[in-house]
CSV table of C-alpha atoms and ligand atoms in Angstrom, one decimal:
chain,number,residue,atom,x,y,z
A,1,UNK,CA,-23.4,81.8,30.5
A,2,UNK,CA,-27.1,82.8,31.1
A,3,UNK,CA,-27.8,86.5,31.2
A,4,UNK,CA,-28.7,86.7,34.9
A,5,UNK,CA,-25.5,85.0,36.2
A,6,UNK,CA,-23.5,88.2,36.1
A,7,UNK,CA,-26.1,89.8,38.5
A,8,UNK,CA,-25.1,87.3,41.1
A,9,UNK,CA,-22.5,88.7,43.6
A,10,UNK,CA,-19.2,87.5,42.2
A,11,UNK,CA,-17.2,85.3,44.5
A,12,UNK,CA,-13.6,84.0,44.5
A,13,UNK,CA,-12.1,81.3,46.7
A,14,UNK,CA,-8.5,81.6,47.8
A,15,UNK,CA,-6.6,78.6,49.2
A,16,UNK,CA,-4.0,79.8,51.8
A,17,UNK,CA,-1.4,77.0,51.9
A,18,UNK,CA,0.3,76.4,55.3
A,19,UNK,CA,-1.0,79.5,57.1
A,20,UNK,CA,0.5,78.3,60.4
A,21,UNK,CA,3.8,77.1,59.1
A,22,UNK,CA,4.6,79.7,56.4
A,23,UNK,CA,3.8,83.2,57.5
A,24,UNK,CA,6.8,85.5,57.9
A,25,UNK,CA,7.1,89.3,57.7
A,26,UNK,CA,3.4,90.0,57.4
A,27,UNK,CA,2.7,87.5,54.6
A,28,UNK,CA,-0.9,87.3,55.8
A,29,UNK,CA,-1.2,90.9,54.8
A,30,UNK,CA,-1.4,89.8,51.2
A,31,UNK,CA,-4.6,87.9,51.9
A,32,UNK,CA,-6.1,90.9,53.8
A,33,UNK,CA,-5.3,93.1,50.8
A,34,UNK,CA,-6.8,90.8,48.2
A,35,UNK,CA,-9.9,90.5,50.3
A,36,UNK,CA,-10.3,94.2,50.8
A,37,UNK,CA,-9.7,95.1,47.1
A,38,UNK,CA,-12.3,92.5,46.2
A,39,UNK,CA,-14.8,93.8,48.8
A,40,UNK,CA,-14.5,97.3,47.5
A,41,UNK,CA,-15.7,96.0,44.1
A,42,UNK,CA,-18.5,94.0,45.5
A,43,UNK,CA,-16.7,90.7,45.1
A,44,UNK,CA,-16.7,88.2,48.0
A,45,UNK,CA,-13.2,86.6,48.6
A,46,UNK,CA,-13.5,83.4,50.6
A,47,UNK,CA,-10.3,82.2,52.2
A,48,UNK,CA,-9.7,78.6,53.0
A,49,UNK,CA,-6.6,77.5,55.0
A,50,UNK,CA,-4.9,74.3,53.8
A,51,UNK,CA,-2.4,72.9,56.4
A,52,UNK,CA,-0.2,69.9,56.5
A,53,UNK,CA,-2.3,66.8,55.8
A,54,UNK,CA,-5.0,68.6,53.9
A,55,UNK,CA,-5.5,67.6,50.3
A,56,UNK,CA,-5.9,70.2,47.5
A,57,UNK,CA,-8.8,69.8,45.2
A,58,UNK,CA,-8.1,72.4,42.5
A,59,UNK,CA,-11.7,72.9,41.4
A,60,UNK,CA,-12.5,74.3,44.8
A,61,UNK,CA,-10.2,77.3,44.4
A,62,UNK,CA,-9.7,80.4,42.1
A,63,UNK,CA,-6.4,81.5,43.5
A,64,UNK,CA,-3.7,80.2,45.8
A,65,UNK,CA,-1.2,81.8,48.2
A,66,UNK,CA,1.9,80.3,50.0
A,67,UNK,CA,4.0,82.4,52.3
A,68,UNK,CA,7.6,82.2,53.6
A,69,UNK,CA,9.2,80.5,56.5
A,70,UNK,CA,12.4,79.5,58.2
A,71,UNK,CA,14.3,76.4,57.1
A,72,UNK,CA,12.9,74.3,60.0
A,73,UNK,CA,9.3,75.1,59.0
A,74,UNK,CA,9.9,74.5,55.3
A,75,UNK,CA,11.0,70.8,55.8
A,76,UNK,CA,7.6,69.3,56.8
A,77,UNK,CA,5.9,71.5,54.2
A,78,UNK,CA,8.2,70.2,51.4
A,79,UNK,CA,7.1,66.6,52.3
A,80,UNK,CA,3.5,67.5,52.5
A,81,UNK,CA,3.6,69.3,49.2
A,82,UNK,CA,4.7,66.1,47.6
A,83,UNK,CA,2.5,63.7,49.5
A,84,UNK,CA,-0.7,65.7,49.7
A,85,UNK,CA,-0.9,68.7,47.4
A,86,UNK,CA,1.5,68.3,44.4
A,87,UNK,CA,-0.9,66.9,41.9
A,88,UNK,CA,-3.7,69.3,42.7
A,89,UNK,CA,-1.3,72.3,42.7
A,90,UNK,CA,0.2,71.3,39.3
A,91,UNK,CA,-3.3,70.8,37.8
A,92,UNK,CA,-4.4,74.3,39.1
A,93,UNK,CA,-1.2,75.9,37.7
A,94,UNK,CA,-1.5,74.2,34.3
A,95,UNK,CA,-5.1,75.5,34.2
A,96,UNK,CA,-3.8,79.1,34.7
A,97,UNK,CA,-4.9,79.6,38.2
A,98,UNK,CA,-3.2,82.6,39.7
A,99,UNK,CA,-0.8,81.6,42.4
A,100,UNK,CA,1.4,83.9,44.6
A,101,UNK,CA,4.4,82.2,46.3
A,102,UNK,CA,6.6,84.2,48.6
A,103,UNK,CA,10.2,83.4,49.7
A,104,UNK,CA,10.2,80.0,51.4
A,105,UNK,CA,7.0,79.0,49.5
A,106,UNK,CA,8.6,80.2,46.2
A,107,UNK,CA,11.7,78.1,46.9
A,108,UNK,CA,9.5,75.0,47.4
A,109,UNK,CA,7.8,75.5,44.1
A,110,UNK,CA,11.1,75.3,42.3
A,111,UNK,CA,13.2,72.1,41.9
A,112,UNK,CA,14.9,72.0,45.4
A,113,UNK,CA,16.1,74.0,48.3
A,114,UNK,CA,19.5,73.1,49.8
A,115,UNK,CA,19.4,74.7,53.3
A,116,UNK,CA,22.4,75.8,55.4
A,117,UNK,CA,22.2,72.5,57.4
A,118,UNK,CA,20.3,69.3,56.7
A,119,UNK,CA,19.2,67.4,53.7
A,120,UNK,CA,17.9,69.0,50.5
A,121,UNK,CA,14.2,69.8,50.4
A,122,UNK,CA,12.6,68.5,47.2
A,123,UNK,CA,10.5,71.1,45.5
A,124,UNK,CA,7.6,70.7,43.0
A,125,UNK,CA,9.6,72.0,40.0
A,126,UNK,CA,6.9,74.4,38.9
A,127,UNK,CA,9.6,77.0,38.4
A,128,UNK,CA,12.7,75.7,36.5
A,129,UNK,CA,15.0,77.1,39.2
A,130,UNK,CA,16.8,75.9,42.3
A,131,UNK,CA,17.9,77.4,45.6
A,132,UNK,CA,21.1,76.9,47.6
A,133,UNK,CA,21.9,78.4,51.0
A,134,UNK,CA,25.5,79.7,51.0
A,135,UNK,CA,26.0,78.7,54.7
A,136,UNK,CA,25.6,80.6,57.9
A,137,UNK,CA,28.9,82.5,57.4
A,138,UNK,CA,27.7,84.2,54.3
A,139,UNK,CA,25.5,87.2,55.0
A,140,UNK,CA,21.7,86.8,54.3
A,141,UNK,CA,19.9,88.8,51.7
A,142,UNK,CA,18.2,91.3,53.9
A,143,UNK,CA,16.6,94.7,53.3
A,144,UNK,CA,14.2,96.7,51.2
A,145,UNK,CA,13.9,95.8,47.5
A,146,UNK,CA,12.6,97.5,44.3
A,147,UNK,CA,12.2,95.7,41.0
A,148,UNK,CA,10.9,96.6,37.6
A,149,UNK,CA,7.8,94.7,36.6
A,150,UNK,CA,5.6,95.1,33.6
A,151,UNK,CA,7.0,98.6,32.9
A,152,UNK,CA,6.2,99.6,36.5
A,153,UNK,CA,7.9,98.9,39.9
A,154,UNK,CA,7.3,96.5,42.8
A,155,UNK,CA,8.6,97.2,46.2
A,156,UNK,CA,9.0,95.0,49.3
A,157,UNK,CA,11.3,93.6,52.0
A,158,UNK,CA,13.5,90.5,51.7
A,159,UNK,CA,15.2,88.2,54.2
A,160,UNK,CA,16.6,84.9,52.8
A,161,UNK,CA,19.7,82.8,53.1
A,162,UNK,CA,18.9,80.8,50.0
A,163,UNK,CA,20.1,82.0,46.6
A,164,UNK,CA,17.8,81.1,43.7
A,165,UNK,CA,19.1,80.5,40.2
A,166,UNK,CA,16.8,80.4,37.2
A,167,UNK,CA,17.0,77.8,34.5
A,168,UNK,CA,14.5,78.5,31.8
A,169,UNK,CA,12.1,80.1,34.3
A,170,UNK,CA,11.2,83.7,33.4
A,171,UNK,CA,12.1,86.2,36.2
A,172,UNK,CA,9.2,88.2,37.7
A,173,UNK,CA,11.4,91.3,37.3
A,174,UNK,CA,14.7,93.0,37.3
A,175,UNK,CA,16.3,94.2,40.5
A,176,UNK,CA,16.6,98.0,40.7
A,177,UNK,CA,17.8,98.0,44.4
A,178,UNK,CA,18.3,95.0,46.7
A,179,UNK,CA,19.5,91.4,46.2
A,180,UNK,CA,16.6,89.6,44.5
A,181,UNK,CA,17.0,85.9,43.7
A,182,UNK,CA,20.8,85.7,44.3
A,183,UNK,CA,22.5,89.1,44.6
A,184,UNK,CA,24.4,88.2,41.4
A,185,UNK,CA,22.2,88.3,38.2
A,186,UNK,CA,19.7,91.1,39.0
A,187,UNK,CA,16.8,88.7,38.5
A,188,UNK,CA,14.0,88.6,41.0
A,189,UNK,CA,11.4,85.9,41.4
A,190,UNK,CA,10.0,83.6,38.7
A,191,UNK,CA,6.9,83.2,36.6
A,192,UNK,CA,5.3,80.1,35.2
A,193,UNK,CA,1.9,80.6,33.5
A,194,UNK,CA,0.0,82.6,36.2
A,195,UNK,CA,2.2,81.3,39.1
A,196,UNK,CA,4.4,84.1,40.5
A,197,UNK,CA,7.3,83.4,42.8
A,198,UNK,CA,9.0,86.3,44.6
A,199,UNK,CA,11.3,87.1,47.6
A,200,UNK,CA,9.3,90.2,48.3
A,201,UNK,CA,7.8,90.1,51.8
A,202,UNK,CA,6.6,93.1,53.7
A,203,UNK,CA,3.9,92.1,52.9
A,204,UNK,CA,4.0,92.5,49.1
A,205,UNK,CA,0.5,93.5,48.1
A,206,UNK,CA,-0.5,96.5,50.3
A,207,UNK,CA,2.3,98.6,48.8
A,208,UNK,CA,1.7,97.2,45.3
A,209,UNK,CA,-2.0,97.6,44.5
A,210,UNK,CA,-1.4,97.1,40.8
A,211,UNK,CA,0.0,93.6,41.4
A,212,UNK,CA,-2.9,92.8,43.7
A,213,UNK,CA,-5.4,93.8,41.0
A,214,UNK,CA,-3.5,91.8,38.4
A,215,UNK,CA,-4.0,88.6,40.5
A,216,UNK,CA,-7.7,89.4,41.1
A,217,UNK,CA,-8.3,90.1,37.4
A,218,UNK,CA,-6.6,86.8,36.4
A,219,UNK,CA,-8.8,84.9,38.8
A,220,UNK,CA,-12.0,86.7,37.7
A,221,UNK,CA,-11.3,86.2,34.0
A,222,UNK,CA,-10.5,82.5,34.6
A,223,UNK,CA,-13.7,81.9,36.6
A,224,UNK,CA,-16.2,84.2,34.8
A,225,UNK,CA,-14.5,84.9,31.5
A,226,UNK,CA,-14.3,88.3,29.8
A,227,UNK,CA,-18.0,88.5,29.0
A,228,UNK,CA,-19.0,88.4,32.6
A,229,UNK,CA,-16.5,91.1,33.5
A,230,UNK,CA,-17.4,93.5,30.7
A,231,UNK,CA,-21.2,93.0,31.3
A,232,UNK,CA,-20.7,93.8,34.9
A,233,UNK,CA,-20.8,97.5,35.6
A,234,UNK,CA,-19.1,96.8,38.9
A,235,UNK,CA,-15.9,96.7,37.0
A,236,UNK,CA,-15.7,99.2,34.1
A,237,UNK,CA,-18.6,101.5,34.8
A,238,UNK,CA,-16.7,104.4,36.1
A,239,UNK,CA,-13.4,104.6,34.4
A,240,UNK,CA,-14.7,107.8,32.9
A,241,UNK,CA,-15.4,109.4,36.3
A,242,UNK,CA,-12.0,108.4,37.7
A,243,UNK,CA,-10.3,109.7,34.6
A,244,UNK,CA,-12.2,113.1,34.9
A,245,UNK,CA,-11.4,113.1,38.6
A,246,UNK,CA,-7.6,113.0,38.1
A,247,UNK,CA,-7.7,115.0,34.8
A,248,UNK,CA,-6.5,112.2,32.7
A,249,UNK,CA,-8.0,110.5,29.6
A,250,UNK,CA,-9.5,107.0,30.1
A,251,UNK,CA,-6.7,105.8,27.9
A,252,UNK,CA,-4.0,107.4,30.1
A,253,UNK,CA,-5.8,105.9,33.1
A,254,UNK,CA,-5.9,102.5,31.7
A,255,UNK,CA,-2.3,102.7,30.6
A,256,UNK,CA,-1.3,103.3,34.3
A,257,UNK,CA,-3.5,100.6,35.6
A,258,UNK,CA,-2.4,97.0,35.1
A,259,UNK,CA,-5.9,95.8,35.2
A,260,UNK,CA,-7.9,97.8,32.8
A,261,UNK,CA,-11.1,96.0,33.6
A,262,UNK,CA,-11.2,96.6,37.3
A,263,UNK,CA,-12.7,99.8,38.6
A,264,UNK,CA,-9.7,101.9,39.9
A,265,UNK,CA,-9.8,102.3,43.7
A,266,UNK,CA,-8.7,105.3,45.8
A,267,UNK,CA,-5.1,104.1,46.3
A,268,UNK,CA,-3.3,107.3,47.2
A,269,UNK,CA,-2.1,105.9,50.5
A,270,UNK,CA,-0.8,102.7,48.8
A,271,UNK,CA,1.1,104.7,46.2
A,272,UNK,CA,2.5,107.1,48.8
A,273,UNK,CA,3.9,104.1,50.7
A,274,UNK,CA,5.2,102.7,47.4
A,275,UNK,CA,6.9,106.0,46.5
A,276,UNK,CA,8.4,106.5,49.9
A,277,UNK,CA,10.0,103.0,49.7
A,278,UNK,CA,11.5,104.0,46.3
A,279,UNK,CA,12.7,107.3,47.8
A,280,UNK,CA,14.3,105.4,50.8
A,281,UNK,CA,16.1,103.3,48.1
A,282,UNK,CA,17.3,106.4,46.3
A,283,UNK,CA,15.1,105.8,43.3
A,284,UNK,CA,13.8,109.4,43.2
A,285,UNK,CA,12.8,109.6,39.6
A,286,UNK,CA,10.8,106.4,39.8
A,287,UNK,CA,9.2,107.7,43.0
A,288,UNK,CA,8.3,111.0,41.3
A,289,UNK,CA,6.7,109.1,38.4
A,290,UNK,CA,4.6,107.1,40.8
A,291,UNK,CA,3.4,110.2,42.7
A,292,UNK,CA,2.7,112.1,39.4
A,293,UNK,CA,0.8,109.1,37.9
A,294,UNK,CA,-1.2,108.2,41.0
A,295,UNK,CA,-1.8,111.7,42.5
A,296,UNK,CA,-5.0,111.7,44.5
B,301,LIG,N1,14.3,79.8,54.9
B,301,LIG,C1,14.5,80.3,53.6
B,301,LIG,C2,15.8,81.1,53.5
B,301,LIG,O1,16.3,81.5,54.4
B,301,LIG,C3,13.3,81.2,53.3
B,301,LIG,C4,13.2,82.4,54.2
B,301,LIG,C5,11.9,83.2,54.1
B,301,LIG,O2,10.9,82.7,53.7
B,301,LIG,N2,11.9,84.5,54.4
B,301,LIG,O3,16.2,81.3,52.4
Protein backbone atom coordinates (compact mmCIF):
# COMPACT_ATOMS: atom_id res chain seq x y z
CA UNK A 1 0.00 0.00 0.00
CA UNK A 2 1.66 3.28 -1.12
CA UNK A 3 2.36 5.76 1.67
CA UNK A 4 -0.16 8.41 0.56
CA UNK A 5 -3.20 6.08 0.39
CA UNK A 6 -3.91 6.37 4.07
CA UNK A 7 -4.33 10.16 3.66
CA UNK A 8 -7.29 9.56 1.39
CA UNK A 9 -10.58 9.83 3.29
CA UNK A 10 -11.45 6.28 4.20
CA UNK A 11 -14.66 4.90 2.76
CA UNK A 12 -16.79 1.84 3.44
CA UNK A 13 -19.73 0.56 1.38
CA UNK A 14 -22.61 -1.18 3.15
CA UNK A 15 -25.09 -3.29 1.23
CA UNK A 16 -28.56 -3.05 2.84
CA UNK A 17 -30.40 -6.21 1.78
CA UNK A 18 -34.18 -5.92 1.26
CA UNK A 19 -34.64 -2.48 2.87
CA UNK A 20 -38.33 -2.43 1.80
CA UNK A 21 -39.22 -6.01 2.73
CA UNK A 22 -37.21 -6.56 5.93
CA UNK A 23 -37.29 -3.55 8.20
CA UNK A 24 -39.05 -4.14 11.53
CA UNK A 25 -38.69 -2.48 14.94
CA UNK A 26 -36.32 0.23 13.76
CA UNK A 27 -33.84 -2.06 11.99
CA UNK A 28 -32.90 0.88 9.75
CA UNK A 29 -31.53 2.50 12.94
CA UNK A 30 -28.58 0.12 12.69
CA UNK A 31 -27.56 1.71 9.39
CA UNK A 32 -27.94 5.24 10.78
CA UNK A 33 -25.77 4.31 13.75
CA UNK A 34 -23.01 2.79 11.60
CA UNK A 35 -23.03 5.81 9.34
CA UNK A 36 -22.88 8.26 12.25
CA UNK A 37 -20.07 6.42 14.07
CA UNK A 38 -18.07 6.30 10.85
CA UNK A 39 -18.73 9.98 10.13
CA UNK A 40 -17.45 10.96 13.60
CA UNK A 41 -14.12 9.35 12.64
CA UNK A 42 -13.93 10.91 9.21
CA UNK A 43 -14.95 7.72 7.41
CA UNK A 44 -17.57 7.91 4.66
CA UNK A 45 -20.10 5.04 4.84
CA UNK A 46 -21.96 4.63 1.55
CA UNK A 47 -25.21 2.67 1.78
CA UNK A 48 -26.56 0.74 -1.21
CA UNK A 49 -30.01 -0.86 -1.08
CA UNK A 50 -30.31 -4.31 -2.66
CA UNK A 51 -33.92 -5.35 -3.21
CA UNK A 52 -35.62 -8.39 -4.72
CA UNK A 53 -34.18 -9.00 -8.21
CA UNK A 54 -30.86 -7.21 -7.53
CA UNK A 55 -27.68 -9.27 -7.85
CA UNK A 56 -25.00 -9.06 -5.12
CA UNK A 57 -21.43 -8.52 -6.39
CA UNK A 58 -19.37 -9.06 -3.21
CA UNK A 59 -16.43 -6.91 -4.35
CA UNK A 60 -18.63 -3.82 -4.28
CA UNK A 61 -19.27 -4.02 -0.53
CA UNK A 62 -17.36 -3.92 2.76
CA UNK A 63 -20.24 -4.89 5.05
CA UNK A 64 -23.81 -6.17 4.71
CA UNK A 65 -27.00 -5.76 6.74
CA UNK A 66 -30.31 -7.67 6.57
CA UNK A 67 -33.21 -6.85 8.88
CA UNK A 68 -36.30 -8.66 10.14
CA UNK A 69 -39.81 -9.11 8.81
CA UNK A 70 -43.08 -10.92 9.10
CA UNK A 71 -43.50 -14.40 7.62
CA UNK A 72 -45.29 -13.05 4.54
CA UNK A 73 -42.39 -10.73 3.74
CA UNK A 74 -39.76 -13.40 4.31
CA UNK A 75 -41.13 -15.84 1.67
CA UNK A 76 -40.24 -13.80 -1.48
CA UNK A 77 -36.93 -12.84 0.14
CA UNK A 78 -36.04 -16.51 0.72
CA UNK A 79 -36.52 -17.27 -2.98
CA UNK A 80 -34.55 -14.20 -4.05
CA UNK A 81 -31.69 -15.03 -1.68
CA UNK A 82 -31.31 -18.35 -3.51
CA UNK A 83 -31.88 -17.11 -7.03
CA UNK A 84 -30.06 -13.77 -6.95
CA UNK A 85 -27.77 -13.28 -3.95
CA UNK A 86 -26.74 -16.63 -2.46
CA UNK A 87 -23.44 -17.11 -4.30
CA UNK A 88 -22.33 -13.50 -3.76
CA UNK A 89 -23.33 -13.58 -0.09
CA UNK A 90 -21.47 -16.83 0.55
CA UNK A 91 -18.37 -15.51 -1.20
CA UNK A 92 -18.47 -12.34 0.92
CA UNK A 93 -18.90 -14.29 4.17
CA UNK A 94 -16.18 -16.80 3.35
CA UNK A 95 -13.94 -13.77 2.72
CA UNK A 96 -14.67 -12.48 6.25
CA UNK A 97 -16.94 -9.60 5.30
CA UNK A 98 -18.81 -8.41 8.41
CA UNK A 99 -22.52 -9.17 8.09
CA UNK A 100 -25.27 -8.29 10.58
CA UNK A 101 -28.51 -10.30 10.19
CA UNK A 102 -31.45 -9.52 12.47
CA UNK A 103 -34.39 -11.84 13.27
CA UNK A 104 -36.17 -12.78 10.00
CA UNK A 105 -32.95 -12.09 8.07
CA UNK A 106 -31.01 -14.21 10.58
CA UNK A 107 -33.52 -17.07 10.15
CA UNK A 108 -33.03 -17.00 6.35
CA UNK A 109 -29.23 -17.25 6.69
CA UNK A 110 -29.65 -20.55 8.58
CA UNK A 111 -30.84 -23.83 6.97
CA UNK A 112 -34.63 -23.22 6.91
CA UNK A 113 -37.53 -21.41 8.54
CA UNK A 114 -40.76 -23.42 9.12
CA UNK A 115 -43.41 -20.70 9.54
CA UNK A 116 -46.70 -21.12 11.45
CA UNK A 117 -48.52 -21.59 8.15
CA UNK A 118 -47.28 -22.41 4.65
CA UNK A 119 -44.28 -24.22 3.24
CA UNK A 120 -40.76 -24.17 4.68
CA UNK A 121 -38.55 -21.30 3.55
CA UNK A 122 -35.15 -22.56 2.39
CA UNK A 123 -32.30 -20.65 4.03
CA UNK A 124 -28.71 -20.24 2.80
CA UNK A 125 -27.25 -22.46 5.54
CA UNK A 126 -24.56 -19.94 6.53
CA UNK A 127 -25.41 -20.67 10.15
CA UNK A 128 -25.67 -24.37 11.01
CA UNK A 129 -29.06 -23.83 12.65
CA UNK A 130 -32.78 -24.06 11.79
CA UNK A 131 -35.97 -22.31 12.89
CA UNK A 132 -39.45 -23.62 13.56
CA UNK A 133 -42.54 -21.61 14.46
CA UNK A 134 -44.43 -23.38 17.24
CA UNK A 135 -47.81 -22.33 15.84
CA UNK A 136 -50.10 -19.40 16.54
CA UNK A 137 -51.36 -20.90 19.83
CA UNK A 138 -47.88 -20.78 21.39
CA UNK A 139 -46.93 -17.31 22.72
CA UNK A 140 -44.35 -15.41 20.66
CA UNK A 141 -40.95 -14.52 22.11
CA UNK A 142 -41.57 -10.83 22.85
CA UNK A 143 -39.85 -8.33 25.12
CA UNK A 144 -36.59 -6.72 26.16
CA UNK A 145 -33.50 -8.91 26.07
CA UNK A 146 -30.00 -8.82 27.54
CA UNK A 147 -27.21 -11.23 26.62
CA UNK A 148 -23.56 -11.60 27.54
CA UNK A 149 -21.20 -11.05 24.60
CA UNK A 150 -17.40 -10.90 24.62
CA UNK A 151 -17.30 -10.35 28.39
CA UNK A 152 -19.77 -7.48 28.02
CA UNK A 153 -23.53 -7.18 27.52
CA UNK A 154 -25.80 -6.55 24.53
CA UNK A 155 -29.36 -5.28 24.98
CA UNK A 156 -32.31 -5.12 22.61
CA UNK A 157 -35.94 -6.04 21.91
CA UNK A 158 -37.24 -9.30 20.45
CA UNK A 159 -40.50 -10.32 18.76
CA UNK A 160 -40.44 -13.67 16.95
CA UNK A 161 -42.63 -16.74 16.65
CA UNK A 162 -39.86 -18.88 15.25
CA UNK A 163 -37.55 -20.77 17.61
CA UNK A 164 -34.01 -21.25 16.37
CA UNK A 165 -31.91 -24.30 17.29
CA UNK A 166 -28.16 -24.32 16.80
CA UNK A 167 -26.32 -27.27 15.29
CA UNK A 168 -22.58 -26.58 15.26
CA UNK A 169 -23.11 -22.83 14.93
CA UNK A 170 -21.53 -20.83 17.78
CA UNK A 171 -24.06 -18.64 19.63
CA UNK A 172 -23.57 -14.85 19.61
CA UNK A 173 -24.12 -14.83 23.34
CA UNK A 174 -25.79 -16.26 26.42
CA UNK A 175 -29.22 -15.02 27.48
CA UNK A 176 -29.20 -13.07 30.78
CA UNK A 177 -32.86 -11.99 30.45
CA UNK A 178 -35.37 -12.73 27.69
CA UNK A 179 -35.97 -15.66 25.28
CA UNK A 180 -33.14 -15.53 22.77
CA UNK A 181 -33.03 -18.23 20.11
CA UNK A 182 -35.70 -20.53 21.55
CA UNK A 183 -36.51 -19.74 25.22
CA UNK A 184 -35.03 -23.16 26.09
CA UNK A 185 -31.21 -23.33 25.85
CA UNK A 186 -30.16 -19.74 26.83
CA UNK A 187 -28.40 -19.25 23.52
CA UNK A 188 -28.90 -16.11 21.49
CA UNK A 189 -28.01 -15.58 17.87
CA UNK A 190 -25.26 -17.29 15.91
CA UNK A 191 -21.81 -16.52 14.54
CA UNK A 192 -20.07 -17.84 11.42
CA UNK A 193 -16.74 -16.15 10.60
CA UNK A 194 -17.70 -12.40 10.70
CA UNK A 195 -21.39 -13.03 10.05
CA UNK A 196 -23.55 -12.30 13.10
CA UNK A 197 -27.16 -13.44 13.44
CA UNK A 198 -29.33 -12.13 16.28
CA UNK A 199 -32.94 -11.72 17.40
CA UNK A 200 -32.08 -8.32 18.91
CA UNK A 201 -34.13 -5.57 17.30
CA UNK A 202 -34.75 -2.22 18.85
CA UNK A 203 -32.72 -1.26 16.84
CA UNK A 204 -29.63 -3.12 18.13
CA UNK A 205 -26.69 -0.81 17.47
CA UNK A 206 -27.73 2.58 18.99
CA UNK A 207 -27.73 1.08 22.50
CA UNK A 208 -24.68 -1.16 21.82
CA UNK A 209 -21.94 1.17 20.55
CA UNK A 210 -19.25 -1.44 21.29
CA UNK A 211 -20.87 -3.88 18.87
CA UNK A 212 -21.28 -1.19 16.20
CA UNK A 213 -17.56 -0.34 16.50
CA UNK A 214 -16.68 -4.02 16.34
CA UNK A 215 -18.40 -4.29 12.93
CA UNK A 216 -16.80 -1.05 11.66
CA UNK A 217 -13.36 -2.19 12.74
CA UNK A 218 -13.75 -5.59 11.06
CA UNK A 219 -14.73 -3.85 7.81
CA UNK A 220 -11.79 -1.38 7.99
CA UNK A 221 -9.23 -4.06 8.77
CA UNK A 222 -10.56 -6.22 5.92
CA UNK A 223 -10.47 -3.33 3.43
CA UNK A 224 -7.38 -1.40 4.54
CA UNK A 225 -5.48 -3.85 6.68
CA UNK A 226 -3.90 -3.06 10.06
CA UNK A 227 -1.14 -0.89 8.63
CA UNK A 228 -3.57 1.63 7.19
CA UNK A 229 -5.39 1.80 10.50
CA UNK A 230 -2.36 2.22 12.75
CA UNK A 231 -0.81 4.79 10.37
CA UNK A 232 -3.98 6.82 10.40
CA UNK A 233 -4.14 9.15 13.41
CA UNK A 234 -7.87 9.40 12.81
CA UNK A 235 -8.07 6.17 14.76
CA UNK A 236 -5.64 5.81 17.58
CA UNK A 237 -4.30 9.32 17.97
CA UNK A 238 -6.13 10.35 21.04
CA UNK A 239 -6.59 7.34 23.24
CA UNK A 240 -4.25 9.09 25.64
CA UNK A 241 -6.52 12.17 25.85
CA UNK A 242 -9.67 10.08 26.31
CA UNK A 243 -8.01 8.02 29.03
CA UNK A 244 -6.83 11.17 30.84
CA UNK A 245 -10.32 12.63 30.43
CA UNK A 246 -11.99 9.72 32.24
CA UNK A 247 -9.11 9.17 34.69
CA UNK A 248 -8.28 5.71 33.35
CA UNK A 249 -5.05 4.34 31.89
CA UNK A 250 -4.98 3.73 28.13
CA UNK A 251 -4.83 0.03 28.93
CA UNK A 252 -7.97 0.21 31.08
CA UNK A 253 -9.68 2.18 28.31
CA UNK A 254 -8.70 -0.29 25.66
CA UNK A 255 -9.87 -3.15 27.85
CA UNK A 256 -13.32 -1.60 28.02
CA UNK A 257 -13.45 -0.87 24.34
CA UNK A 258 -14.01 -3.78 22.00
CA UNK A 259 -12.27 -1.97 19.19
CA UNK A 260 -8.95 -0.78 20.51
CA UNK A 261 -8.00 0.79 17.20
CA UNK A 262 -10.97 3.13 16.81
CA UNK A 263 -10.89 6.45 18.59
CA UNK A 264 -13.45 6.26 21.41
CA UNK A 265 -16.51 8.48 20.93
CA UNK A 266 -18.51 10.40 23.52
CA UNK A 267 -21.04 7.60 24.15
CA UNK A 268 -22.48 8.54 27.54
CA UNK A 269 -26.04 8.71 26.15
CA UNK A 270 -25.66 5.32 24.45
CA UNK A 271 -24.34 3.73 27.63
CA UNK A 272 -27.04 5.37 29.79
CA UNK A 273 -29.66 3.85 27.43
CA UNK A 274 -27.86 0.49 27.64
CA UNK A 275 -27.68 0.64 31.44
CA UNK A 276 -31.32 1.70 31.81
CA UNK A 277 -32.38 -1.32 29.75
CA UNK A 278 -30.32 -3.57 32.06
CA UNK A 279 -31.94 -1.93 35.11
CA UNK A 280 -35.40 -2.42 33.58
CA UNK A 281 -34.50 -6.13 33.28
CA UNK A 282 -33.37 -6.25 36.91
CA UNK A 283 -29.68 -6.64 35.98
CA UNK A 284 -28.56 -3.96 38.44
CA UNK A 285 -24.94 -4.99 38.97
CA UNK A 286 -24.39 -5.25 35.21
CA UNK A 287 -25.95 -1.80 34.83
CA UNK A 288 -23.73 -0.40 37.56
CA UNK A 289 -20.63 -1.81 35.86
CA UNK A 290 -21.64 -0.17 32.59
CA UNK A 291 -22.21 3.21 34.21
CA UNK A 292 -18.96 2.98 36.18
CA UNK A 293 -16.92 1.93 33.13
CA UNK A 294 -18.44 4.40 30.71
CA UNK A 295 -19.06 7.40 32.98
CA UNK A 296 -18.86 10.65 31.02
N1 LIG B 1 -41.37 -13.75 11.03
C1 LIG B 1 -40.35 -14.27 11.86
C2 LIG B 1 -40.88 -14.84 13.18
O1 LIG B 1 -41.92 -14.55 13.55
C3 LIG B 1 -39.32 -13.17 12.14
C4 LIG B 1 -39.91 -12.04 12.93
C5 LIG B 1 -39.01 -10.81 12.94
O2 LIG B 1 -38.18 -10.57 12.06
N2 LIG B 1 -39.19 -9.95 13.93
O3 LIG B 1 -40.22 -15.53 13.84
